[in-house]
GROMACS .gro file of C-alpha atoms in nm:
model
  189
    1MET     CA    1  -0.619  -1.639  -3.341
    2GLU     CA    2  -0.470  -1.377  -3.570
    3VAL     CA    3  -0.683  -1.211  -3.838
    4ASN     CA    4  -0.426  -1.049  -4.064
    5GLY     CA    5  -0.427  -0.768  -4.315
    6GLN     CA    6  -0.789  -0.683  -4.364
    7GLU     CA    7  -0.816  -0.405  -4.624
    8ILE     CA    8  -1.123  -0.201  -4.527
    9LEU     CA    9  -1.274   0.135  -4.621
   10THR     CA   10  -1.387   0.361  -4.339
   11LYS     CA   11  -1.706   0.564  -4.345
   12ASP     CA   12  -1.509   0.856  -4.489
   13ARG     CA   13  -1.357   0.627  -4.757
   14VAL     CA   14  -1.006   0.595  -4.621
   15GLY     CA   15  -0.849   0.258  -4.696
   16LEU     CA   16  -0.697   0.088  -4.392
   17ARG     CA   17  -0.535  -0.244  -4.320
   18ILE     CA   18  -0.626  -0.376  -3.977
   19ASN     CA   19  -0.484  -0.679  -3.800
   20LEU     CA   20  -0.686  -0.839  -3.519
   21SER     CA   21  -0.600  -1.073  -3.237
   22ALA     CA   22  -0.863  -1.283  -3.065
   23MET     CA   23  -0.856  -1.526  -2.775
   24TRP     CA   24  -1.129  -1.785  -2.745
   25GLN     CA   25  -1.211  -2.107  -2.564
   26ILE     CA   26  -1.435  -2.399  -2.647
   27VAL     CA   27  -1.683  -2.441  -2.363
   28ASP     CA   28  -1.905  -2.707  -2.524
   29PRO     CA   29  -1.694  -2.940  -2.742
   30GLN     CA   30  -1.988  -3.157  -2.837
   31GLN     CA   31  -2.190  -2.863  -2.967
   32VAL     CA   32  -1.890  -2.725  -3.160
   33LYS     CA   33  -1.826  -3.065  -3.318
   34THR     CA   34  -2.185  -3.120  -3.426
   35ALA     CA   35  -2.268  -2.763  -3.536
   36LEU     CA   36  -1.949  -2.652  -3.712
   37ALA     CA   37  -1.733  -2.828  -3.969
   38ASP     CA   38  -1.433  -2.605  -3.884
   39HIS     CA   39  -1.472  -2.382  -3.580
   40LYS     CA   40  -1.146  -2.193  -3.650
   41ASP     CA   41  -1.259  -2.105  -4.000
   42TYR     CA   42  -1.598  -2.001  -3.863
   43LEU     CA   43  -1.443  -1.770  -3.601
   44TYR     CA   44  -1.198  -1.624  -3.853
   45ARG     CA   45  -1.478  -1.543  -4.096
   46GLU     CA   46  -1.704  -1.396  -3.826
   47LEU     CA   47  -1.421  -1.176  -3.698
   48GLN     CA   48  -1.353  -1.056  -4.054
   49LEU     CA   49  -1.718  -0.974  -4.116
   50ALA     CA   50  -1.760  -0.797  -3.781
   51LEU     CA   51  -1.441  -0.597  -3.840
   52ARG     CA   52  -1.565  -0.485  -4.181
   53ALA     CA   53  -1.909  -0.398  -4.045
   54VAL     CA   54  -1.775  -0.191  -3.755
   55VAL     CA   55  -1.502  -0.007  -3.950
   56SER     CA   56  -1.734   0.084  -4.236
   57THR     CA   57  -1.960   0.274  -3.993
   58GLN     CA   58  -1.682   0.487  -3.841
   59THR     CA   59  -1.461   0.764  -3.974
   60LEU     CA   60  -1.082   0.746  -3.957
   61ASP     CA   61  -1.077   1.002  -3.676
   62GLU     CA   62  -1.327   0.801  -3.472
   63LEU     CA   63  -1.125   0.482  -3.517
   64LEU     CA   64  -0.796   0.643  -3.423
   65ALA     CA   65  -0.951   0.824  -3.127
   66ASP     CA   66  -1.084   0.509  -2.959
   67LYS     CA   67  -0.948   0.168  -3.058
   68ASN     CA   68  -1.116   0.015  -2.755
   69LEU     CA   69  -1.458   0.097  -2.898
   70LEU     CA   70  -1.361  -0.093  -3.213
   71ASN     CA   71  -1.243  -0.391  -3.006
   72GLN     CA   72  -1.555  -0.395  -2.789
   73SER     CA   73  -1.792  -0.366  -3.084
   74ILE     CA   74  -1.630  -0.656  -3.267
   75GLN     CA   75  -1.613  -0.872  -2.957
   76GLN     CA   76  -1.976  -0.807  -2.870
   77THR     CA   77  -2.094  -0.890  -3.222
   78VAL     CA   78  -1.892  -1.212  -3.259
   79ALA     CA   79  -1.923  -1.333  -2.898
   80GLU     CA   80  -2.301  -1.361  -2.925
   81LYS     CA   81  -2.279  -1.568  -3.244
   82ALA     CA   82  -1.994  -1.786  -3.116
   83ALA     CA   83  -2.171  -1.857  -2.786
   84ALA     CA   84  -2.455  -2.018  -2.980
   85TYR     CA   85  -2.203  -2.282  -3.100
   86GLY     CA   86  -2.032  -2.343  -2.764
   87ILE     CA   87  -1.736  -2.106  -2.812
   88ASP     CA   88  -1.647  -1.836  -2.559
   89LEU     CA   89  -1.475  -1.539  -2.724
   90LYS     CA   90  -1.256  -1.400  -2.444
   91THR     CA   91  -1.089  -1.095  -2.602
   92VAL     CA   92  -1.059  -0.916  -2.934
   93GLY     CA   93  -0.801  -0.650  -3.005
   94ALA     CA   94  -0.686  -0.450  -3.305
   95ARG     CA   95  -0.311  -0.509  -3.311
   96ASP     CA   96  -0.233  -0.270  -3.595
   97ILE     CA   97  -0.416  -0.004  -3.788
   98VAL     CA   98  -0.201   0.057  -4.094
   99LEU     CA   99  -0.260   0.374  -4.292
  100PRO     CA  100  -0.161   0.419  -4.656
  101GLY     CA  101   0.163   0.617  -4.702
  102ASP     CA  102   0.000   0.934  -4.834
  103MET     CA  103  -0.252   0.932  -4.548
  104LYS     CA  104   0.032   0.914  -4.292
  105ALA     CA  105   0.188   1.226  -4.445
  106ILE     CA  106  -0.147   1.408  -4.447
  107LEU     CA  107  -0.216   1.317  -4.083
  108ALA     CA  108   0.132   1.434  -3.984
  109GLN     CA  109   0.061   1.769  -4.152
  110VAL     CA  110  -0.275   1.795  -3.976
  111VAL     CA  111  -0.118   1.726  -3.636
  112GLU     CA  112   0.159   1.977  -3.708
  113ALA     CA  113  -0.094   2.243  -3.810
  114GLU     CA  114  -0.304   2.179  -3.498
  115LYS     CA  115   0.002   2.213  -3.273
  116ARG     CA  116   0.109   2.531  -3.452
  117ALA     CA  117  -0.242   2.674  -3.403
  118GLU     CA  118  -0.234   2.584  -3.032
  119ALA     CA  119   0.105   2.753  -2.994
  120ASN     CA  120  -0.025   3.066  -3.170
  121LEU     CA  121  -0.329   3.076  -2.944
  122ILE     CA  122  -0.111   3.050  -2.632
  123ARG     CA  123   0.123   3.320  -2.765
  124ARG     CA  124  -0.173   3.550  -2.838
  125ARG     CA  125  -0.314   3.497  -2.488
  126GLU     CA  126   0.022   3.583  -2.335
  127GLU     CA  127   0.053   3.895  -2.553
  128THR     CA  128  -0.296   4.003  -2.449
  129GLN     CA  129  -0.213   3.956  -2.080
  130GLU     CA  130   0.111   4.147  -2.127
  131THR     CA  131  -0.070   4.433  -2.301
  132ARG     CA  132  -0.332   4.447  -2.025
  133SER     CA  133  -0.058   4.457  -1.765
  134LEU     CA  134   0.118   4.742  -1.947
  135HIS     CA  135  -0.211   4.927  -1.981
  136ASN     CA  136  -0.282   4.890  -1.609
  137THR     CA  137   0.070   5.008  -1.525
  138ALA     CA  138   0.031   5.311  -1.753
  139LYS     CA  139  -0.303   5.399  -1.588
  140VAL     CA  140  -0.146   5.384  -1.242
  141MET     CA  141   0.153   5.594  -1.351
  142GLU     CA  142  -0.067   5.847  -1.530
  143GLY     CA  143  -0.215   5.958  -1.203
  144ASN     CA  144   0.105   5.934  -1.002
  145PRO     CA  145   0.409   6.134  -1.122
  146VAL     CA  146   0.629   6.007  -0.838
  147LEU     CA  147   0.568   5.648  -0.940
  148LEU     CA  148   0.647   5.744  -1.299
  149ARG     CA  149   0.973   5.900  -1.183
  150LEU     CA  150   1.065   5.585  -0.987
  151LYS     CA  151   1.000   5.370  -1.294
  152GLU     CA  152   1.208   5.606  -1.503
  153LEU     CA  153   1.500   5.583  -1.258
  154GLU     CA  154   1.468   5.204  -1.247
  155ILE     CA  155   1.500   5.188  -1.627
  156LEU     CA  156   1.792   5.433  -1.617
  157GLU     CA  157   1.962   5.206  -1.365
  158LYS     CA  158   1.919   4.908  -1.597
  159ILE     CA  159   2.060   5.103  -1.891
  160THR     CA  160   2.364   5.226  -1.697
  161GLY     CA  161   2.439   4.873  -1.582
  162ARG     CA  162   2.495   4.769  -1.944
  163ILE     CA  163   2.724   5.047  -2.058
  164SER     CA  164   3.082   5.116  -1.959
  165THR     CA  165   3.090   5.496  -1.986
  166LEU     CA  166   2.816   5.746  -1.906
  167ASN     CA  167   2.856   6.119  -1.963
  168VAL     CA  168   2.609   6.336  -1.772
  169TYR     CA  169   2.562   6.701  -1.870
  170GLY     CA  170   2.390   6.927  -1.626
  171GLY     CA  171   2.506   6.729  -1.322
  172LEU     CA  172   2.303   6.506  -1.098
  173ASP     CA  173   2.031   6.769  -1.091
  174GLY     CA  174   1.997   6.732  -1.472
  175VAL     CA  175   1.965   6.354  -1.440
  176MET     CA  176   1.714   6.375  -1.158
  177ASN     CA  177   1.498   6.655  -1.296
  178ASP     CA  178   1.561   6.717  -1.665
  179LEU     CA  179   1.567   6.367  -1.807
  180VAL     CA  180   1.187   6.369  -1.817
  181LYS     CA  181   1.001   6.687  -1.734
  182LEU     CA  182   0.730   6.636  -1.478
  183THR     CA  183   0.453   6.885  -1.460
  184ASP     CA  184   0.182   6.911  -1.205
  185LYS     CA  185  -0.155   6.894  -1.382
  186SER     CA  186  -0.315   7.124  -1.130
  187LYS     CA  187  -0.051   7.397  -1.193
  188ALA     CA  188  -0.067   7.354  -1.572
  189ALA     CA  189  -0.443   7.410  -1.580
   0.00000   0.00000   0.00000
């Protein structure tokens, strides 16, 4: 059975159109025949009422987060009533949850903003880790002038690899000793 195009307001007053599918089986034909004039009409109406009752108690976010909860709630509500008339409601499922056009645009903006915020958070974490790493490196180099010199030469090597001509004044001794002056803290004090 298809229950089509039910226009319903959620708890947070968002208008939705929800289409349901249901599978059922008559288990007691005699009881169905004597108790109900039209069992299909009865099931259709009960599914509509249950759908309205369940949706009106949930927010849009709750509905979109867990469609199975919607399906289970409707099935549980209707199955009990239908069983009293000899009908076994096998499954109920929301086929479509159709949002109004403006709500689709708003939800798309919300999702985009959430993803942008997540990306910013990740970027900030990486920047913090990078800064900590630089700080730790600086602390190690602060107490070790030889390590500082090695780092300096490593950077000089990278720079010279990218240029075609390098003029050195003062010779190799100038490059090795005068590029950055190293002083011994114990002698300076």
